[in-house]
CSV table of C-alpha atoms in Angstrom, one decimal:
chain,number,residue,atom,x,y,z
A,543,MET,CA,-21.2,-159.1,80.9
A,544,LYS,CA,-19.3,-159.3,77.4
A,545,LEU,CA,-22.4,-160.3,75.5
A,546,SER,CA,-24.4,-157.5,76.8
A,547,ARG,CA,-21.9,-154.8,75.6
A,548,LEU,CA,-21.6,-156.6,72.4
A,549,LEU,CA,-25.7,-156.2,72.0
A,550,VAL,CA,-25.8,-152.6,73.1
A,551,ALA,CA,-23.0,-152.0,70.4
A,552,ALA,CA,-24.8,-153.8,67.7
A,553,ALA,CA,-28.0,-151.9,68.9
A,554,ALA,CA,-26.4,-148.6,68.2
A,555,GLY,CA,-25.0,-149.3,65.3
A,556,ALA,CA,-28.2,-150.7,63.8
A,557,ALA,CA,-29.9,-147.2,65.1
A,558,LEU,CA,-26.8,-145.5,63.5
A,559,LEU,CA,-27.2,-147.3,60.3
A,560,SER,CA,-30.9,-146.7,60.3
A,561,SER,CA,-31.0,-143.0,60.8
A,562,ALA,CA,-28.3,-142.5,57.8
A,563,VAL,CA,-30.2,-144.0,55.2
A,564,GLN,CA,-33.7,-141.8,55.5
A,565,ALA,CA,-36.4,-142.2,53.3
A,566,GLN,CA,-36.8,-139.3,50.7
A,567,SER,CA,-38.9,-136.3,51.8
A,568,THR,CA,-42.1,-135.4,50.0
A,569,ALA,CA,-40.2,-132.4,47.8
A,570,GLU,CA,-37.4,-134.9,46.9
A,571,ALA,CA,-39.7,-137.8,45.8
A,572,ALA,CA,-41.7,-135.0,43.6
A,573,LEU,CA,-38.5,-133.6,42.3
A,574,LEU,CA,-37.8,-137.3,41.2
A,575,GLY,CA,-41.5,-137.6,39.9
A,576,ARG,CA,-41.0,-134.5,37.9
A,577,LEU,CA,-37.6,-135.9,36.2
A,578,ASN,CA,-39.4,-138.8,35.5
A,579,GLN,CA,-42.3,-136.8,33.8
A,580,VAL,CA,-39.6,-134.8,31.5
A,581,ARG,CA,-37.9,-138.0,30.8
A,582,ALA,CA,-41.2,-139.8,29.8
A,583,GLN,CA,-42.3,-136.6,27.3
A,584,GLY,CA,-38.7,-135.9,26.0
A,585,VAL,CA,-37.5,-132.2,26.0
A,586,ASN,CA,-35.5,-130.1,23.6
A,587,CYS,CA,-32.7,-129.2,25.5
A,588,PRO,CA,-31.1,-126.0,24.7
A,589,GLY,CA,-27.7,-126.5,22.2
A,590,ASN,CA,-28.5,-130.1,22.0
A,591,GLY,CA,-32.0,-130.2,20.6
A,592,ARG,CA,-34.7,-132.7,20.9
A,593,ARG,CA,-33.6,-135.7,23.7
A,594,PRO,CA,-35.4,-138.9,23.1
A,595,VAL,CA,-38.0,-140.3,25.6
A,596,ALA,CA,-36.2,-141.8,28.3
A,597,GLY,CA,-37.3,-144.6,31.0
A,598,ALA,CA,-38.4,-143.8,34.4
A,599,LEU,CA,-35.8,-143.7,36.9
A,600,ALA,CA,-35.9,-146.1,39.9
A,601,GLN,CA,-35.8,-144.2,43.1
A,602,SER,CA,-33.1,-145.5,45.4
A,603,GLY,CA,-32.0,-144.7,49.1
A,604,GLN,CA,-28.4,-145.1,48.2
A,605,HIS,CA,-28.4,-142.5,45.5
A,606,ALA,CA,-30.6,-140.0,48.0
A,607,GLN,CA,-27.9,-140.6,50.7
A,608,ALA,CA,-25.0,-139.5,48.4
A,609,ALA,CA,-27.1,-136.7,47.0
A,610,ARG,CA,-27.8,-135.6,50.7
A,611,THR,CA,-24.0,-135.6,51.3
A,612,GLN,CA,-23.7,-133.1,48.6
A,613,ALA,CA,-26.6,-130.8,49.7
A,614,LEU,CA,-25.6,-130.6,53.1
A,615,TYR,CA,-21.9,-129.8,52.0
A,616,MET,CA,-23.2,-127.1,49.6
A,617,SER,CA,-26.1,-125.9,52.2
A,618,SER,CA,-23.5,-125.2,54.8
A,619,THR,CA,-20.4,-123.9,52.8
A,620,GLY,CA,-22.4,-122.1,50.3
A,621,VAL,CA,-20.2,-123.7,47.8
A,622,ILE,CA,-22.2,-124.6,44.2
A,623,SER,CA,-19.9,-127.3,43.2
A,624,HIS,CA,-19.4,-131.1,42.3
A,625,THR,CA,-16.2,-131.1,44.7
A,626,GLY,CA,-17.5,-132.1,47.9
A,627,ALA,CA,-16.2,-132.3,51.6
A,628,GLY,CA,-12.3,-133.2,51.3
A,629,GLY,CA,-12.3,-133.3,47.7
A,630,THR,CA,-14.9,-136.3,47.1
A,631,THR,CA,-16.8,-136.7,43.9
A,632,PRO,CA,-20.1,-137.7,42.7
A,633,LYS,CA,-18.5,-141.1,41.8
A,634,PHE,CA,-16.8,-141.4,45.2
A,635,ARG,CA,-19.8,-140.5,47.3
A,636,ALA,CA,-22.3,-142.7,45.4
A,637,ALA,CA,-19.9,-145.7,46.0
A,638,SER,CA,-19.4,-144.8,49.6
A,639,THR,CA,-23.2,-145.3,50.0
A,640,GLY,CA,-23.3,-148.8,47.9
A,641,VAL,CA,-23.7,-147.4,44.5
A,642,ASN,CA,-21.8,-149.8,41.8
A,643,ALA,CA,-22.4,-148.4,38.4
A,644,VAL,CA,-20.2,-147.7,35.7
A,645,SER,CA,-21.9,-144.3,35.1
A,646,VAL,CA,-22.5,-141.9,37.7
A,647,THR,CA,-23.6,-138.5,37.4
A,648,GLU,CA,-24.9,-135.6,39.7
A,649,ILE,CA,-27.0,-132.4,39.0
A,650,ILE,CA,-27.0,-129.5,41.4
A,651,TYR,CA,-28.5,-126.4,42.0
A,652,MET,CA,-28.6,-123.7,44.9
A,653,GLY,CA,-30.7,-120.6,45.4
A,654,ARG,CA,-32.6,-118.4,47.7
A,655,GLY,CA,-36.5,-118.5,47.5
A,656,VAL,CA,-36.7,-121.1,45.1
A,657,ASN,CA,-38.7,-124.2,45.1
A,658,PRO,CA,-38.3,-127.7,43.3
A,659,GLU,CA,-39.9,-126.9,40.2
A,660,ALA,CA,-37.3,-123.4,39.7
A,661,ALA,CA,-34.6,-125.8,40.6
A,662,MET,CA,-36.0,-128.0,37.6
A,663,GLN,CA,-36.6,-125.4,35.3
A,664,TRP,CA,-33.1,-123.9,35.6
A,665,TRP,CA,-31.8,-127.5,35.0
A,666,LEU,CA,-34.0,-127.8,31.8
A,667,ASN,CA,-32.4,-124.1,30.5
A,668,SER,CA,-29.0,-125.4,30.7
A,669,PRO,CA,-27.5,-127.8,28.0
A,670,VAL,CA,-25.4,-129.9,30.2
A,671,HIS,CA,-27.8,-130.3,32.9
A,672,CYS,CA,-30.7,-131.0,30.5
A,673,TYR,CA,-28.6,-133.4,28.5
A,674,TRP,CA,-27.4,-135.6,31.4
A,675,MET,CA,-30.6,-135.8,33.6
A,676,THR,CA,-32.4,-137.1,30.2
A,677,GLU,CA,-29.5,-139.5,29.3
A,678,GLY,CA,-31.3,-142.8,28.6
A,679,ARG,CA,-28.5,-145.1,30.2
A,680,TYR,CA,-29.6,-143.6,33.7
A,681,THR,CA,-31.8,-146.0,35.3
A,682,HIS,CA,-31.5,-145.2,39.2
A,683,ALA,CA,-31.8,-141.9,41.0
A,684,GLY,CA,-32.0,-140.0,44.3
A,685,ALA,CA,-32.6,-136.4,45.3
A,686,SER,CA,-31.8,-134.1,48.3
A,687,ILE,CA,-33.4,-130.6,48.9
A,688,ILE,CA,-31.3,-129.2,52.0
A,689,PRO,CA,-32.4,-125.3,53.3
A,690,GLY,CA,-29.4,-123.4,54.6
A,691,ALA,CA,-28.4,-119.9,55.7
A,692,ARG,CA,-26.8,-119.5,52.1
A,693,GLY,CA,-29.5,-121.2,50.4
A,694,THR,CA,-31.6,-124.2,49.2
A,695,ALA,CA,-29.2,-127.0,47.9
A,696,TYR,CA,-30.8,-129.4,45.2
A,697,VAL,CA,-29.0,-132.3,44.2
A,698,ILE,CA,-29.8,-135.5,42.2
A,699,VAL,CA,-27.5,-138.1,41.9
A,700,LEU,CA,-28.1,-140.6,38.7
A,701,SER,CA,-26.7,-143.6,37.7
A,702,SER,CA,-26.6,-146.7,35.3
A,703,GLN,CA,-27.6,-150.0,36.1
A,704,PRO,CA,-25.7,-151.6,39.2
A,705,ARG,CA,-22.6,-153.7,38.0
């Protein structure tokens, strides 16, 4: 009797874990693909000049889950911020999904009637966002795109190599 309850609990836990780490959507994968194109070509960032070519980012489910957490928060609250539910930070959210890296950053955008390319163009025209998304030390990334009543939230979490 106890063994059967334990097996049921283990199966339920496994189902919950597998649903928490979802594969990226086609749009999210395309957004990261577009970012890798930008990094491969190099780009002129406003106020920062020409950024050097940077290596491709490896897509990571852990990074995508961290991005999804913030995108869900922004989409549901309408708040465009790097501070998440309960005051969480990008590094905290990434660590909570298993990302163990020295450097973690997050780029965000939210708007109505926009698409992934519009978000990318906004980031490329922002000195701070353009700089960080083309930073060569970042090697891993995950993206999330969450539509909501207050707009569609776009979040990319980037990190350096795992420790």
